[in-house]
Structure formats: structure tokens, C-alpha cells
CSV table of C-alpha atoms in Angstrom, one decimal:
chain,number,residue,atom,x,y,z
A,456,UNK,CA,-224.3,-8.0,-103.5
A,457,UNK,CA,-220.5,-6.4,-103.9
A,458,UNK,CA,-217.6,-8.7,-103.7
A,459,UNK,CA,-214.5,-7.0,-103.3
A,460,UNK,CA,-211.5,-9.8,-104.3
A,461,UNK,CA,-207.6,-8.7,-103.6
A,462,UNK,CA,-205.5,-9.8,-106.9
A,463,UNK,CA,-202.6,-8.3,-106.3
A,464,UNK,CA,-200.3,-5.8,-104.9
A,465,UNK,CA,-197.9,-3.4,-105.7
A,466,UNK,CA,-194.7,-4.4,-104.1
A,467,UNK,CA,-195.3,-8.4,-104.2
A,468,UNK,CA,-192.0,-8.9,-102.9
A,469,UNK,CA,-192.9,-6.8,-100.1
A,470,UNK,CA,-196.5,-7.7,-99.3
A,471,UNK,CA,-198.8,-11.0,-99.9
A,472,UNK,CA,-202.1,-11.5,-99.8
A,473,UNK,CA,-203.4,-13.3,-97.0
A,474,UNK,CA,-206.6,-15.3,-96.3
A,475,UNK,CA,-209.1,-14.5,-96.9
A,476,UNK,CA,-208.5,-12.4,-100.4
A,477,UNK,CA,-212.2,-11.8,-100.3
A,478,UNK,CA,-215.3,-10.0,-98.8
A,479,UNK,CA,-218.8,-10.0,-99.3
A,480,UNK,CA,-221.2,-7.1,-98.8
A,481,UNK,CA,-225.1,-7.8,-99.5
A,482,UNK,CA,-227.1,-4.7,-99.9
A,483,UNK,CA,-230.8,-5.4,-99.0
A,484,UNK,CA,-233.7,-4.0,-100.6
A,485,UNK,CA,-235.6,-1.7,-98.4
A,486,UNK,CA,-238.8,-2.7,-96.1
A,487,UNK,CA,-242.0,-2.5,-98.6
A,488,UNK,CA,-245.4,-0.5,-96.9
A,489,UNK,CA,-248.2,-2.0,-98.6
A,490,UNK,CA,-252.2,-2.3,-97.8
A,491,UNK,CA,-255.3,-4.5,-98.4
A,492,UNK,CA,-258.9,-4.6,-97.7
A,493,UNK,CA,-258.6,-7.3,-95.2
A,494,UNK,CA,-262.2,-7.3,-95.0
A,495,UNK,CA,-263.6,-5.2,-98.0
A,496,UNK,CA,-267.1,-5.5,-97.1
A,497,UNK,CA,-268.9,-3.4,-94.2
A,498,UNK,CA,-272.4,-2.9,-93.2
A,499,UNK,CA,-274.1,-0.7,-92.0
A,500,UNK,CA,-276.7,-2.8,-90.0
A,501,UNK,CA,-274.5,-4.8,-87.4
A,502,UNK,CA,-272.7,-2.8,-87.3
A,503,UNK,CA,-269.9,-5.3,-89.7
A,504,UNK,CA,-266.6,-3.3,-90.1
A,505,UNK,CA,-264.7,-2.9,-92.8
A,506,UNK,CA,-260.9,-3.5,-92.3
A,507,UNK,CA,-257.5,-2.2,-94.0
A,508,UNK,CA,-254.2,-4.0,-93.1
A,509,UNK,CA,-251.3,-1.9,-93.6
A,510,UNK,CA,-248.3,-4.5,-93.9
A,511,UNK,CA,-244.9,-3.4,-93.6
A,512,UNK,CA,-242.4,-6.6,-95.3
A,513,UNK,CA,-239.9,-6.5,-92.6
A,514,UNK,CA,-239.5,-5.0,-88.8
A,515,UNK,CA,-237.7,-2.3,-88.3
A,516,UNK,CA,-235.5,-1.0,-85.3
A,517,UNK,CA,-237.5,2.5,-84.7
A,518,UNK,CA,-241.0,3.2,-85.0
A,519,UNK,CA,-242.4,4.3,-88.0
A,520,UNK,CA,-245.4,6.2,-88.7
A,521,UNK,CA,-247.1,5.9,-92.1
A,522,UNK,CA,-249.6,8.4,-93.5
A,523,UNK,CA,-252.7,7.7,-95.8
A,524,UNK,CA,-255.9,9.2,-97.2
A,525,UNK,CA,-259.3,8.2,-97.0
A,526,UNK,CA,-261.3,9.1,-100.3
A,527,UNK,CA,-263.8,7.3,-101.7
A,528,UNK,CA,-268.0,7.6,-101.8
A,529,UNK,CA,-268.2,7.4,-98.2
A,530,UNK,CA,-267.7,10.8,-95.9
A,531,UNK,CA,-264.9,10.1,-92.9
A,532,UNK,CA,-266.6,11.0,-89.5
A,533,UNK,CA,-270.1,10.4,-91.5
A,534,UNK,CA,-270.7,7.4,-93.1
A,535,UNK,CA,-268.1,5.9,-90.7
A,536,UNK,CA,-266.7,6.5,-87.5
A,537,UNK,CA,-264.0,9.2,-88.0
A,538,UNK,CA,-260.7,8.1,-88.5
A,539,UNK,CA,-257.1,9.4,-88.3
A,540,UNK,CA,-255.0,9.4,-91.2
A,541,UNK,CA,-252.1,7.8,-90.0
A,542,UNK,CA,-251.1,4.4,-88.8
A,543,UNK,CA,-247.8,3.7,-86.3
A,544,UNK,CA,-245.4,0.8,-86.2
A,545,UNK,CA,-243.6,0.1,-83.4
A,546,UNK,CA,-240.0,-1.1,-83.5
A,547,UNK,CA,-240.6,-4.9,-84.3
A,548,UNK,CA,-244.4,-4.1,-85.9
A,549,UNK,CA,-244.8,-5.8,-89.2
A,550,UNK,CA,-248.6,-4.8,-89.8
A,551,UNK,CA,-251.1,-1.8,-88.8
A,552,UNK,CA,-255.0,-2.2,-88.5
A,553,UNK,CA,-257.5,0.4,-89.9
A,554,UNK,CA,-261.3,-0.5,-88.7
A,555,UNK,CA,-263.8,1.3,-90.8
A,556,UNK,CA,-266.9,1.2,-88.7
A,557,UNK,CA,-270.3,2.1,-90.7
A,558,UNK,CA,-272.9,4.4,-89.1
A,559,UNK,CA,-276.4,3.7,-90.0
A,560,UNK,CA,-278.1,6.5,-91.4
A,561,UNK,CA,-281.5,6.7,-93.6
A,562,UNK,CA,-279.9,7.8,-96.6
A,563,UNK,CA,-279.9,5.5,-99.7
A,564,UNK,CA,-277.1,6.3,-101.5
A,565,UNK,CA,-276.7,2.9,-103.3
A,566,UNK,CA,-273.7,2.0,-101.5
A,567,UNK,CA,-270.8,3.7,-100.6
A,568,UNK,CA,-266.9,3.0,-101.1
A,569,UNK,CA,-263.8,3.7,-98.8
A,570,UNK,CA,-260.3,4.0,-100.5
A,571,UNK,CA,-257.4,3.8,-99.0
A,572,UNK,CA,-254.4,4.9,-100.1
A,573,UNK,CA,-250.8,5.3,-98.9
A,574,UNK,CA,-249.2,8.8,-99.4
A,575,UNK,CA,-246.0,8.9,-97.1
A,576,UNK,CA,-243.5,7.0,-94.8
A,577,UNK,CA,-241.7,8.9,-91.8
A,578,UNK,CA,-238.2,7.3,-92.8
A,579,UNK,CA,-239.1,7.3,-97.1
A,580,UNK,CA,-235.1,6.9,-97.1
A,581,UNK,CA,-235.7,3.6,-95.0
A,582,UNK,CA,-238.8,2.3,-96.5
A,583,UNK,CA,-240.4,2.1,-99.7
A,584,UNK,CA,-244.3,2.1,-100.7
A,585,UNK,CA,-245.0,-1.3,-102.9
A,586,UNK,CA,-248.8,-2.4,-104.8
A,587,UNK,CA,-251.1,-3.3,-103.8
A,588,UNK,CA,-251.8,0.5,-103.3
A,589,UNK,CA,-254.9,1.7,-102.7
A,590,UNK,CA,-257.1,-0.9,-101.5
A,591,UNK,CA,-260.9,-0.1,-101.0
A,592,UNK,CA,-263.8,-1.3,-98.5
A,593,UNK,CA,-267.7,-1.2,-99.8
A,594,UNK,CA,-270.2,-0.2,-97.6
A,595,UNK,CA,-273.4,-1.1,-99.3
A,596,UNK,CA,-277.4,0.3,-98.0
A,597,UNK,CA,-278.8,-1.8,-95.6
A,598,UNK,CA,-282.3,-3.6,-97.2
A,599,UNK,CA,-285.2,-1.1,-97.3
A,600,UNK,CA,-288.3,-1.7,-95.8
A,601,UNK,CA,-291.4,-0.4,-97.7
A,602,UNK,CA,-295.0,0.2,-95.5
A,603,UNK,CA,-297.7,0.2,-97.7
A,604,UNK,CA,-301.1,1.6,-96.2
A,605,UNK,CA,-304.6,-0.5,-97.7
A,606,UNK,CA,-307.7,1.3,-97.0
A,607,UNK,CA,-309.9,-1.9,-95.4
């Protein structure tokens, strides 16, 4: 916040200050990107999805397009249904969706992880990244089923 005050003048006999002497100017902070595991569990039997929400702490007047990577355990476009690595706001948009979708495949690999992490804003003069940053999903191995043959 800036608060300019007039207090006095150079020619006082000439000029007076009037009302109001004052003005206020508040500077806001810029819009904060952020994102969670909204649902940091998947599965791959179901399929049950995993979900990221990006959150953006204020609308904005333009769109906005924020970019992210996908690292983690898991392969993008493997051990989930391929996904983009950006996520759009509209103007008026406060929060972007990432489903991650599991494929079920016979690998055991104990479990895999998704992370997701934000890397840039298309107005970084307008908007700012904030914590919690990255978030991650799990996608553990569905139970395995063991055939045993008995000679009778």
C-alpha cells in the first residue's frame, strides 16, 4: 500500500491544499499457481484415476496456460493414458484438472509414482508459482493371483 499525503506547497499564498490531501494506492500481490494430488491414489484395476488440481489463487482477465512435467516411477503414455504437459485457464478459471488414468499391464513393478511438477506460467510477470509444488499420485500393482498345479 502507498499513501501519497500533500503537506505543503511552495507558494502557500498562492495555492492551498484542497480536499482530499490524500491518496491511496494498494499494490496486490500477484495470482499464486499451485497443485495437489486431489486424489493421490490410482489403480490400475478399475480403472480408479489419479487426479492433480492445478489451483490458480485468483481469476484472471486473459487466459493463461501453465506448463508442467510428469516424472516420477510411472512412464506417461505407458503406465497411464498419455497426457499433455500443459494445463489452460480461461479468463475467470480459478482451477485446472489433470486425470491420470492407470493402464493395467502384467508387470509387477511394486507400485509406481506420478509427480507433478510446475515449471512455467504464460504471463510469469502476472503470476507467480507458490508450494505446494510438486504434488505426486501412487499407482500401486493390482493383487497377484498365484495358480498352483497339484498332481491328484
Amino acid at each position: 500500500t502507498v499513501v501519497l499525503t500533500l503537506t505543503a506547497v511552495s507558494i502557500p499564498t498562492a495555492v492551498a491544499i484542497g480536499t482530499p490531501d490524500s491518496a491511496t494506492v494498494t499494490i496486490a500481490d500477484a495470482p499464486l499457481v499451485t497443485v495437489t494430488a486431489t486424489d493421490a491414489t490410482a489403480s490400475e484395476i478399475g480403472p480408479d484415476n489419479g487426479e492433480f488440481t492445478i489451483t490458480l489463487s485468483a481469476p484472471l482477465s486473459v487466459p493463461l496456460t501453465v506448463t508442467y512435467t510428469l516424472t516420477g516411477t510411472a512412464n506417461n503414455g505407458g503406465d497411464y493414458q498419455l497426457l499433455p504437459v500443459t494445463a489452460s485457464f480461461a479468463p475467470g478459471d480459478t482451477a485446472a484438472v489433470v486425470t491420470v488414468v492407470p493402464v493395467l499391464d502384467a508387470t509387477a513393478d511394486n507400485g509406481e509414482t506420478v509427480v507433478l511438477t510446475l515449471t512455467a506460467v504464460s504471463i510469469p510477470t502476472a503470476v507467480a508459482t507458490g508450494t505446494p509444488d510438486p504434488a505426486t499420485s501412487t499407482i500401486p500393482d493390482p493383487p497377484l493371483v498365484t495358480v498352483t498345479a497339484t498332481d491328484a
